[in-house]
Each structure stands twice: as structure tokens, then as C-alpha cells.
PDB file of C-alpha atoms and ligand atoms in Angstrom:
ATOM      1  CA  MET I  50       1.864  17.169  -5.203  1.00 98.00           C
ATOM      2  CA  ARG I  51       5.422  17.918  -6.307  1.00 98.00           C
ATOM      3  CA  ILE I  52       8.322  15.285  -6.207  1.00 98.00           C
ATOM      4  CA  LEU I  53      11.648  15.978  -7.325  1.00 98.00           C
ATOM      5  CA  PHE I  54      13.796  12.829  -8.242  1.00 99.00           C
ATOM      6  CA  ILE I  55      17.735  13.482  -8.658  1.00 98.00           C
ATOM      7  CA  GLY I  56      19.851  11.146 -10.899  1.00 98.00           C
ATOM      8  CA  ASP I  57      22.591   8.991  -9.185  1.00 98.00           C
ATOM      9  CA  VAL I  58      24.912  11.617  -7.111  1.00 98.00           C
ATOM     10  CA  VAL I  59      28.340  11.125  -7.794  1.00 98.00           C
ATOM     11  CA  GLY I  60      31.361  11.504  -5.333  1.00 98.00           C
ATOM     12  CA  ARG I  61      32.050  14.568  -3.029  1.00 97.00           C
ATOM     13  CA  SER I  62      31.520  17.263  -5.754  1.00 97.00           C
ATOM     14  CA  GLY I  63      28.024  15.710  -6.573  1.00 98.00           C
ATOM     15  CA  ARG I  64      27.188  15.677  -2.838  1.00 98.00           C
ATOM     16  CA  ALA I  65      28.359  19.313  -2.696  1.00 98.00           C
ATOM     17  CA  ILE I  66      26.271  20.387  -5.033  1.00 98.00           C
ATOM     18  CA  VAL I  67      22.897  18.649  -3.609  1.00 98.00           C
ATOM     19  CA  GLN I  68      23.993  19.967  -0.324  1.00 98.00           C
ATOM     20  CA  GLU I  69      24.384  23.764  -1.627  1.00 97.00           C
ATOM     21  CA  ARG I  70      21.529  23.964  -3.959  1.00 97.00           C
ATOM     22  CA  LEU I  71      18.922  21.566  -2.816  1.00 98.00           C
ATOM     23  CA  PRO I  72      17.504  23.218   0.501  1.00 97.00           C
ATOM     24  CA  GLY I  73      16.798  26.366  -2.410  1.00 97.00           C
ATOM     25  CA  LEU I  74      15.212  24.201  -4.855  1.00 97.00           C
ATOM     26  CA  ILE I  75      12.923  23.026  -2.498  1.00 98.00           C
ATOM     27  CA  ALA I  76      11.506  26.153  -1.733  1.00 98.00           C
ATOM     28  CA  ASP I  77      11.795  27.470  -5.148  1.00 97.00           C
ATOM     29  CA  TRP I  78       9.906  24.807  -6.483  1.00 97.00           C
ATOM     30  CA  LYS I  79       7.645  24.090  -3.459  1.00 98.00           C
ATOM     31  CA  LEU I  80       8.600  20.211  -3.166  1.00 98.00           C
ATOM     32  CA  ASP I  81       6.652  18.171  -1.335  1.00 98.00           C
ATOM     33  CA  LEU I  82       9.163  15.146  -1.519  1.00 98.00           C
ATOM     34  CA  VAL I  83      12.497  14.727  -2.810  1.00 98.00           C
ATOM     35  CA  VAL I  84      13.561  10.999  -3.942  1.00 99.00           C
ATOM     36  CA  LEU I  85      17.736  10.946  -4.817  1.00 98.00           C
ATOM     37  CA  ASN I  86      19.812   8.055  -6.059  1.00 98.00           C
ATOM     38  CA  GLY I  87      22.921   7.593  -3.900  1.00 98.00           C
ATOM     39  CA  GLU I  88      24.713   4.740  -5.190  1.00 98.00           C
ATOM     40  CA  ASN I  89      27.670   6.480  -6.311  1.00 98.00           C
ATOM     41  CA  ALA I  90      27.594   9.174  -3.489  1.00 98.00           C
ATOM     42  CA  ALA I  91      30.675   7.789  -1.737  1.00 98.00           C
ATOM     43  CA  GLY I  92      33.524   8.173  -3.499  1.00 95.00           C
ATOM     44  CA  GLY I  93      31.824   7.166  -6.791  1.00 96.00           C
ATOM     45  CA  PHE I  94      30.913   3.515  -5.557  1.00 97.00           C
ATOM     46  CA  GLY I  95      28.303   2.893  -2.917  1.00 98.00           C
ATOM     47  CA  LEU I  96      26.990   4.935   0.245  1.00 98.00           C
ATOM     48  CA  THR I  97      27.604   5.209   3.864  1.00 98.00           C
ATOM     49  CA  ALA I  98      25.503   6.045   6.811  1.00 98.00           C
ATOM     50  CA  LYS I  99      27.278   9.176   7.219  1.00 98.00           C
ATOM     51  CA  ILE I 100      26.627  10.147   3.761  1.00 98.00           C
ATOM     52  CA  ALA I 101      22.897   9.165   3.493  1.00 98.00           C
ATOM     53  CA  ALA I 102      22.629  11.505   6.836  1.00 98.00           C
ATOM     54  CA  GLU I 103      24.051  14.238   4.761  1.00 98.00           C
ATOM     55  CA  LEU I 104      21.982  13.904   1.762  1.00 98.00           C
ATOM     56  CA  LYS I 105      19.005  13.414   4.237  1.00 98.00           C
ATOM     57  CA  GLY I 106      20.083  16.812   6.027  1.00 98.00           C
ATOM     58  CA  ALA I 107      20.218  18.595   2.635  1.00 98.00           C
ATOM     59  CA  GLY I 108      16.585  17.761   2.028  1.00 98.00           C
ATOM     60  CA  ALA I 109      16.667  14.084   0.416  1.00 98.00           C
ATOM     61  CA  ASP I 110      13.487  12.566   1.967  1.00 98.00           C
ATOM     62  CA  VAL I 111      14.259   9.145   0.352  1.00 99.00           C
ATOM     63  CA  ILE I 112      17.449   7.697  -0.886  1.00 99.00           C
ATOM     64  CA  THR I 113      17.655   4.919  -3.515  1.00 98.00           C
ATOM     65  CA  THR I 114      20.380   2.867  -4.801  1.00 98.00           C
ATOM     66  CA  GLY I 115      21.537   0.285  -7.532  1.00 98.00           C
ATOM     67  CA  ASN I 116      24.024  -2.043  -8.258  1.00 98.00           C
ATOM     68  CA  HIS I 117      26.843  -0.330  -6.279  1.00 98.00           C
ATOM     69  CA  VAL I 118      24.531  -0.401  -3.009  1.00 98.00           C
ATOM     70  CA  PHE I 119      27.233  -2.665  -1.351  1.00 97.00           C
ATOM     71  CA  ALA I 120      30.167  -1.221  -2.688  1.00 98.00           C
ATOM     72  CA  GLN I 121      31.429  -0.083   0.924  1.00 98.00           C
ATOM     73  CA  LYS I 122      31.816  -2.825   3.014  1.00 96.00           C
ATOM     74  CA  GLU I 123      30.376  -1.129   6.335  1.00 97.00           C
ATOM     75  CA  PHE I 124      27.202  -0.177   4.713  1.00 98.00           C
ATOM     76  CA  THR I 125      26.062  -3.727   4.825  1.00 98.00           C
ATOM     77  CA  GLY I 126      25.647  -3.320   7.947  1.00 98.00           C
ATOM     78  CA  GLU I 127      24.314   0.088   8.297  1.00 98.00           C
ATOM     79  CA  LEU I 128      21.682  -0.267   6.146  1.00 98.00           C
ATOM     80  CA  PRO I 129      18.796  -2.279   7.871  1.00 98.00           C
ATOM     81  CA  GLY I 130      19.308   0.565  10.507  1.00 98.00           C
ATOM     82  CA  LEU I 131      18.416   3.467   8.079  1.00 98.00           C
ATOM     83  CA  ALA I 132      14.839   4.703   7.281  1.00 97.00           C
ATOM     84  CA  ASN I 133      14.126   5.373   3.785  1.00 98.00           C
ATOM     85  CA  VAL I 134      17.381   4.347   2.302  1.00 98.00           C
ATOM     86  CA  LEU I 135      16.366   1.609   0.222  1.00 98.00           C
ATOM     87  CA  ARG I 136      18.162  -1.124  -1.931  1.00 98.00           C
ATOM     88  CA  PRO I 137      16.405  -2.952  -5.298  1.00 98.00           C
ATOM     89  CA  ALA I 138      13.763  -4.802  -3.884  1.00 98.00           C
ATOM     90  CA  ASN I 139      14.647  -7.673  -6.351  1.00 98.00           C
ATOM     91  CA  TYR I 140      17.903  -8.381  -4.635  1.00 98.00           C
ATOM     92  CA  PRO I 141      17.742 -11.943  -3.083  1.00 97.00           C
ATOM     93  CA  PRO I 142      15.328 -11.615   0.317  1.00 95.00           C
ATOM     94  CA  PRO I 143      18.124 -12.561   2.443  1.00 96.00           C
ATOM     95  CA  ALA I 144      20.052  -9.223   1.336  1.00 98.00           C
ATOM     96  CA  PRO I 145      20.187  -6.555   4.264  1.00 98.00           C
ATOM     97  CA  GLY I 146      17.819  -3.655   3.828  1.00 98.00           C
ATOM     98  CA  LYS I 147      14.743  -3.256   2.092  1.00 98.00           C
ATOM     99  CA  GLY I 148      13.348  -2.290  -1.685  1.00 98.00           C
ATOM    100  CA  SER I 149      10.552  -0.098  -0.714  1.00 98.00           C
ATOM    101  CA  CYS I 150       9.211   2.451   1.875  1.00 98.00           C
ATOM    102  CA  VAL I 151       6.025   4.488   2.726  1.00 98.00           C
ATOM    103  CA  VAL I 152       6.859   7.895   3.534  1.00 98.00           C
ATOM    104  CA  GLU I 153       4.004  10.935   4.153  1.00 98.00           C
ATOM    105  CA  ALA I 154       4.554  13.951   2.167  1.00 97.00           C
ATOM    106  CA  ALA I 155       1.835  16.953   2.023  1.00 95.00           C
ATOM    107  CA  GLY I 156      -0.542  15.297   4.023  1.00 97.00           C
ATOM    108  CA  VAL I 157      -0.512  12.275   1.511  1.00 98.00           C
ATOM    109  CA  GLN I 158       1.008   8.469   1.633  1.00 98.00           C
ATOM    110  CA  VAL I 159       4.101   8.137  -0.807  1.00 98.00           C
ATOM    111  CA  LEU I 160       5.184   4.258  -1.594  1.00 98.00           C
ATOM    112  CA  VAL I 161       8.597   4.602  -2.972  1.00 99.00           C
ATOM    113  CA  MET I 162      10.362   1.573  -4.463  1.00 98.00           C
ATOM    114  CA  ASN I 163      13.619   0.440  -5.994  1.00 98.00           C
ATOM    115  CA  LEU I 164      14.129  -2.320  -8.375  1.00 98.00           C
ATOM    116  CA  ILE I 165      17.333  -2.957 -10.766  1.00 98.00           C
ATOM    117  CA  GLY I 166      17.398  -4.710 -14.274  1.00 98.00           C
ATOM    118  CA  ARG I 167      18.969  -7.820 -15.107  1.00 98.00           C
ATOM    119  CA  ILE I 168      20.387  -7.211 -18.602  1.00 97.00           C
ATOM    120  CA  PHE I 169      24.052  -6.464 -18.201  1.00 97.00           C
ATOM    121  CA  LEU I 170      24.089  -6.699 -14.760  1.00 97.00           C
ATOM    122  CA  ASP I 171      24.091  -9.250 -11.970  1.00 95.00           C
ATOM    123  CA  ALA I 172      21.436 -11.850 -12.459  1.00 93.00           C
ATOM    124  CA  LEU I 173      19.132 -10.807  -9.798  1.00 97.00           C
ATOM    125  CA  ASP I 174      15.336 -11.681  -9.164  1.00 98.00           C
ATOM    126  CA  ASP I 175      12.691 -10.510 -11.156  1.00 98.00           C
ATOM    127  CA  PRO I 176      11.929  -6.938 -10.879  1.00 98.00           C
ATOM    128  CA  PHE I 177       8.702  -7.078 -12.671  1.00 98.00           C
ATOM    129  CA  ARG I 178       7.395  -9.547 -10.200  1.00 98.00           C
ATOM    130  CA  ALA I 179       9.072  -7.779  -7.194  1.00 98.00           C
ATOM    131  CA  ALA I 180       6.867  -4.562  -8.348  1.00 98.00           C
ATOM    132  CA  ASP I 181       3.542  -6.446  -8.451  1.00 98.00           C
ATOM    133  CA  ALA I 182       4.507  -8.065  -4.995  1.00 98.00           C
ATOM    134  CA  ILE I 183       5.176  -4.441  -3.611  1.00 98.00           C
ATOM    135  CA  LEU I 184       2.019  -3.084  -4.944  1.00 98.00           C
ATOM    136  CA  ALA I 185      -0.161  -6.037  -3.744  1.00 98.00           C
ATOM    137  CA  ASP I 186       1.493  -5.240   0.109  1.00 98.00           C
ATOM    138  CA  ASN I 187       0.206  -2.010  -0.347  1.00 98.00           C
ATOM    139  CA  PRO I 188      -3.128  -1.787  -1.699  1.00 96.00           C
ATOM    140  CA  GLY I 189      -4.144   1.669  -0.009  1.00 94.00           C
ATOM    141  CA  VAL I 190      -1.443   3.986  -1.526  1.00 98.00           C
ATOM    142  CA  LYS I 191      -2.351   5.942  -4.591  1.00 98.00           C
ATOM    143  CA  VAL I 192       0.981   7.832  -5.007  1.00 98.00           C
ATOM    144  CA  VAL I 193       3.393   5.567  -6.073  1.00 98.00           C
ATOM    145  CA  PHE I 194       7.318   6.066  -7.020  1.00 98.00           C
ATOM    146  CA  CYS I 195       9.688   3.830  -8.871  1.00 99.00           C
ATOM    147  CA  ASP I 196      13.436   3.843  -9.460  1.00 99.00           C
ATOM    148  CA  MET I 197      14.151   1.309 -11.942  1.00 98.00           C
ATOM    149  CA  HIS I 198      17.869   1.445 -11.767  1.00 98.00           C
ATOM    150  CA  ALA I 199      18.949  -0.787 -15.446  1.00 98.00           C
ATOM    151  CA  GLU I 200      21.603  -0.657 -18.165  1.00 98.00           C
ATOM    152  CA  ALA I 201      19.089  -1.521 -20.951  1.00 98.00           C
ATOM    153  CA  THR I 202      16.778   0.912 -22.109  1.00 98.00           C
ATOM    154  CA  SER I 203      14.180  -1.649 -23.209  1.00 98.00           C
ATOM    155  CA  GLU I 204      14.169  -3.070 -19.770  1.00 98.00           C
ATOM    156  CA  LYS I 205      13.586   0.433 -18.473  1.00 98.00           C
ATOM    157  CA  THR I 206      11.081   1.183 -21.014  1.00 98.00           C
ATOM    158  CA  ALA I 207       9.208  -2.513 -20.470  1.00 98.00           C
ATOM    159  CA  MET I 208       9.176  -1.489 -16.731  1.00 98.00           C
ATOM    160  CA  GLY I 209       7.427   1.950 -17.824  1.00 98.00           C
ATOM    161  CA  TRP I 210       4.488   0.303 -19.744  1.00 99.00           C
ATOM    162  CA  TYR I 211       4.195  -2.762 -17.256  1.00 99.00           C
ATOM    163  CA  LEU I 212       3.482  -0.255 -14.520  1.00 98.00           C
ATOM    164  CA  ASP I 213       1.507   2.219 -16.458  1.00 98.00           C
ATOM    165  CA  GLY I 214      -1.541   3.187 -14.697  1.00 98.00           C
ATOM    166  CA  ARG I 215      -0.389   1.503 -11.298  1.00 98.00           C
ATOM    167  CA  ALA I 216       2.565   3.601 -10.399  1.00 98.00           C
ATOM    168  CA  SER I 217       2.602   7.633 -10.529  1.00 99.00           C
ATOM    169  CA  ALA I 218       6.226   7.472 -12.159  1.00 99.00           C
ATOM    170  CA  VAL I 219       8.903   5.025 -13.206  1.00 99.00           C
ATOM    171  CA  VAL I 220      11.850   6.910 -13.477  1.00 99.00           C
ATOM    172  CA  GLY I 221      14.972   5.054 -14.844  1.00 98.00           C
ATOM    173  CA  THR I 222      18.577   5.426 -13.088  1.00 98.00           C
ATOM    174  CA  HIS I 223      21.947   3.925 -13.404  1.00 98.00           C
ATOM    175  CA  THR I 224      23.707   4.954 -16.854  1.00 98.00           C
ATOM    176  CA  HIS I 225      24.226   8.487 -15.753  1.00 98.00           C
ATOM    177  CA  VAL I 226      22.792   9.921 -18.899  1.00 98.00           C
ATOM    178  CA  PRO I 227      19.825  11.830 -19.274  1.00 98.00           C
ATOM    179  CA  THR I 228      17.565  10.879 -21.702  1.00 98.00           C
ATOM    180  CA  ALA I 229      15.088  13.238 -23.618  1.00 98.00           C
ATOM    181  CA  ASP I 230      11.808  11.064 -23.693  1.00 98.00           C
ATOM    182  CA  ALA I 231      10.189  12.405 -20.277  1.00 98.00           C
ATOM    183  CA  ARG I 232       6.185  11.912 -20.991  1.00 98.00           C
ATOM    184  CA  VAL I 233       3.028  10.856 -18.903  1.00 98.00           C
ATOM    185  CA  LEU I 234       1.855   7.413 -20.471  1.00 98.00           C
ATOM    186  CA  PRO I 235      -1.454   7.184 -21.356  1.00 98.00           C
ATOM    187  CA  GLY I 236      -2.528   5.095 -17.832  1.00 98.00           C
ATOM    188  CA  GLY I 237      -1.224   8.183 -16.083  1.00 98.00           C
ATOM    189  CA  THR I 238       2.573   6.978 -15.493  1.00 99.00           C
ATOM    190  CA  ALA I 239       5.193   9.809 -15.381  1.00 99.00           C
ATOM    191  CA  TYR I 240       8.174   8.116 -17.225  1.00 99.00           C
ATOM    192  CA  VAL I 241      11.907   8.820 -18.364  1.00 99.00           C
ATOM    193  CA  THR I 242      14.143   6.229 -19.532  1.00 99.00           C
ATOM    194  CA  ASP I 243      16.877   7.734 -17.146  1.00 98.00           C
ATOM    195  CA  VAL I 244      17.389  10.985 -15.089  1.00 98.00           C
ATOM    196  CA  GLY I 245      21.309  10.995 -15.274  1.00 98.00           C
ATOM    197  CA  MET I 246      23.354  12.130 -12.801  1.00 98.00           C
ATOM    198  CA  VAL I 247      24.757  14.309 -10.610  1.00 98.00           C
ATOM    199  CA  GLY I 248      28.392  14.524 -11.086  1.00 98.00           C
ATOM    200  CA  PRO I 249      31.283  15.842 -12.895  1.00 98.00           C
ATOM    201  CA  ARG I 250      30.276  16.566 -16.316  1.00 97.00           C
ATOM    202  CA  ASP I 251      34.067  15.923 -17.953  1.00 97.00           C
ATOM    203  CA  GLY I 252      34.693  12.347 -17.211  1.00 97.00           C
ATOM    204  CA  CYS I 253      33.175   9.200 -18.505  1.00 97.00           C
ATOM    205  CA  ILE I 254      29.617   8.744 -16.628  1.00 97.00           C
ATOM    206  CA  GLY I 255      31.395  10.460 -13.545  1.00 97.00           C
ATOM    207  CA  MET I 256      34.898   8.758 -13.442  1.00 97.00           C
ATOM    208  CA  ASP I 257      38.235  10.177 -14.195  1.00 97.00           C
ATOM    209  CA  LYS I 258      38.053   9.730 -18.116  1.00 97.00           C
ATOM    210  CA  ASP I 259      41.933   8.964 -18.510  1.00 97.00           C
ATOM    211  CA  VAL I 260      41.618   6.473 -16.113  1.00 96.00           C
ATOM    212  CA  VAL I 261      38.532   5.012 -18.037  1.00 97.00           C
ATOM    213  CA  LEU I 262      40.505   5.286 -21.171  1.00 96.00           C
ATOM    214  CA  GLN I 263      43.275   3.788 -20.056  1.00 96.00           C
ATOM    215  CA  ARG I 264      41.176   0.520 -19.109  1.00 96.00           C
ATOM    216  CA  PHE I 265      39.378   0.588 -22.576  1.00 96.00           C
ATOM    217  CA  LEU I 266      43.036   0.887 -24.498  1.00 98.00           C
ATOM    218  CA  THR I 267      44.494  -1.501 -22.585  1.00 97.00           C
ATOM    219  CA  GLY I 268      42.225  -4.001 -20.968  1.00 96.00           C
ATOM    220  CA  VAL I 269      44.340  -3.737 -17.644  1.00 96.00           C
ATOM    221  CA  PRO I 270      41.981  -3.408 -14.756  1.00 91.00           C
ATOM    222  CA  ASN I 271      42.865   0.126 -12.824  1.00 92.00           C
ATOM    223  CA  ARG I 272      41.256   1.982 -10.177  1.00 93.00           C
ATOM    224  CA  PHE I 273      38.626   4.572 -11.396  1.00 94.00           C
ATOM    225  CA  VAL I 274      38.413   7.797  -9.675  1.00 95.00           C
ATOM    226  CA  VAL I 275      35.812  10.626  -9.680  1.00 96.00           C
ATOM    227  CA  ALA I 276      36.504  13.182 -12.225  1.00 97.00           C
ATOM    228  CA  SER I 277      36.772  16.754 -11.253  1.00 95.00           C
ATOM    229  CA  GLY I 278      35.713  19.948 -12.851  1.00 96.00           C
ATOM    230  CA  PRO I 279      32.072  21.334 -13.496  1.00 98.00           C
ATOM    231  CA  VAL I 280      29.122  19.218 -12.161  1.00 98.00           C
ATOM    232  CA  THR I 281      25.997  18.505 -14.034  1.00 98.00           C
ATOM    233  CA  PHE I 282      22.639  18.147 -12.306  1.00 98.00           C
ATOM    234  CA  ASN I 283      19.972  15.920 -13.496  1.00 98.00           C
ATOM    235  CA  SER I 284      16.618  15.963 -12.186  1.00 98.00           C
ATOM    236  CA  VAL I 285      12.936  15.299 -12.957  1.00 98.00           C
ATOM    237  CA  LEU I 286      10.007  17.036 -11.399  1.00 98.00           C
ATOM    238  CA  VAL I 287       6.935  15.096 -11.409  1.00 98.00           C
ATOM    239  CA  THR I 288       3.466  16.497 -10.264  1.00 98.00           C
ATOM    240  CA  ILE I 289       1.194  13.806  -9.289  1.00 98.00           C
ATOM    241  CA  SER I 290      -2.906  14.351  -8.501  1.00 98.00           C
ATOM    242  CA  ALA I 291      -3.153  13.284  -4.597  1.00 97.00           C
ATOM    243  CA  SER I 292      -6.680  12.020  -5.403  1.00 96.00           C
ATOM    244  CA  SER I 293      -5.950   9.702  -7.779  1.00 98.00           C
ATOM    245  CA  GLY I 294      -2.232   9.090  -8.032  1.00 98.00           C
ATOM    246  CA  ARG I 295      -2.061   9.776 -11.592  1.00 98.00           C
ATOM    247  CA  ALA I 296       0.675  11.888 -12.862  1.00 98.00           C
ATOM    248  CA  THR I 297      -0.253  15.229 -14.350  1.00 98.00           C
ATOM    249  CA  SER I 298       3.255  16.115 -15.953  1.00 98.00           C
ATOM    250  CA  ILE I 299       7.021  15.146 -15.994  1.00 98.00           C
ATOM    251  CA  GLN I 300       9.293  17.832 -16.641  1.00 98.00           C
ATOM    252  CA  ARG I 301      13.444  17.640 -16.693  1.00 98.00           C
ATOM    253  CA  ILE I 302      15.494  20.189 -14.896  1.00 97.00           C
ATOM    254  CA  ASP I 303      19.100  19.989 -15.822  1.00 98.00           C
ATOM    255  CA  ARG I 304      21.487  22.411 -14.406  1.00 97.00           C
ATOM    256  CA  GLU I 305      25.409  23.046 -14.787  1.00 96.00           C
ATOM    257  CA  HIS I 306      27.552  24.006 -11.912  1.00 93.00           C
ATOM    258  CA  VAL I 307      30.958  25.626 -13.016  1.00 90.00           C
TER     259      VAL I 307
HETATM  260 FE1  FE2 O 199      25.134   5.191 -10.490  1.00 89.74          FE
HETATM  261 FE1  FE2 O 200      24.280   1.382 -11.445  1.00 89.74          FE
END
């Protein structure tokens, strides 16, 4: 089966590209499932029910998130009612929403899980043990797709090795910068340290560069806004044997839309 994972969608311009292009990609690449990280979809920070519905309307089957998941105030109330929209599983249990879901694609059950790292991010629960618990709760599901949202490359690489042979794919998100290390690990887990983003190319990881620079140059907090201009589209296409759950390939698919 063929699963496309799309990196963090940033703001209105990122959403517009997803809405414009994704239906065609689903047809052209014969995709069975689309997973997308939506943590920056609402004005660069967070997600709303309305925007999640738009992204699903464009073809996203599952939406994962990350550290910005609760940036939009109304979303804490909205999230529990949204099917197949995840927050990282290792948030403390009372947090709204859930960290994994099982969906059907091409007649096959697919477990999607969302984890978040603890290095240079809030100190949440242990993502490694959270992954173990989710796998233990879903013993019959062979195809397992994991979004490991983390800043540190080491923590994402470690999760790839930890789940090698137990997940079909472990893909990193959060830095918005695509990495060149996509490969299938020896146990059959497709891995990439960071998928990248769908967002403005000429900013600082999607945000207006002058505003970000101002903060670096002065240390004075200011309000980040989404950059304008050409949009980068970063994704990975993973092919998986449905019978074994092992990945057979992972391929970066990166585009630029001017
Ligand atoms: Fe992000
Ligand atoms: Fe993030």
C-alpha cells in the first residue's frame, strides 16, 4: 500500500497548496492513505476544527500535530470531537484528544500514532513508553505509521531504531526543514528524520524572516507572522507490504510552488 505523509502545513498559503494539489497527487500517485501534520495550519500556530475539515476535504485522512496543537484557544474544546485528528500521545492523559487512531485504507487496518520529543520542548511523558503502550493496545494491526514530532535529530533517530521492525514507518516532523536521510531500516521500518513543511520558502521555517531576525537581534519578543512568497511542499511516499507491515520503500517528494 502507498501512504503519503505531508510535513507541517503552515498558514493560509500552505493550506492553499494542499487544497489545490493534494486531490491530483492522490490520483496520480495512487495513494491509499494521506497523513498530514497540521500543527501550524491556523495562522502558523495550531489548528481549528474548521481548518481540519478543509484539510480532510482536500484528501487528508489523518491529521497529526505537535507542540502547537493547543495554540488556538477553541481547539481544546473542539479536538475531542474530531475523528482522526491526533495530538501527541505522550501528553499527560487528562489532555484533550488522543494520540493514535486506527483507520482503514485499501481494505487494511492502519494504526497512526503521534508522539512528541522532550529535548528543547516541554517536558511531557516518555514518548518511547507511549509508543510501547499504543502497540500493546493494537496487537492485530500490522501497518503502523508514526509521526515523531521533535526538535532533536538524535531523539528522532532513536525512535526510528526503537520502533524498527515494530512500525512500518517513523517520520520526524517539527523542524520544518527536510532531511536527506530517508531509508528503510533493517527491520523494515521506513524512516526520515524530518519530512519538512508545506509553507513559505523565503521565511524562517515559515515565519516572516524580518520579524524573526528582529527577535534574534534585539531579544525583544514580537508577534511572529507567516511569511509570503513561494511555497515549499515537502512529503514522503512510503510503500508498505500490507501482509507483513514492512516498508518496501520511502521516497522524498519535494516541490516548489511559485
Ligand atoms: Fe511545525
Ligand atoms: Fe512543532
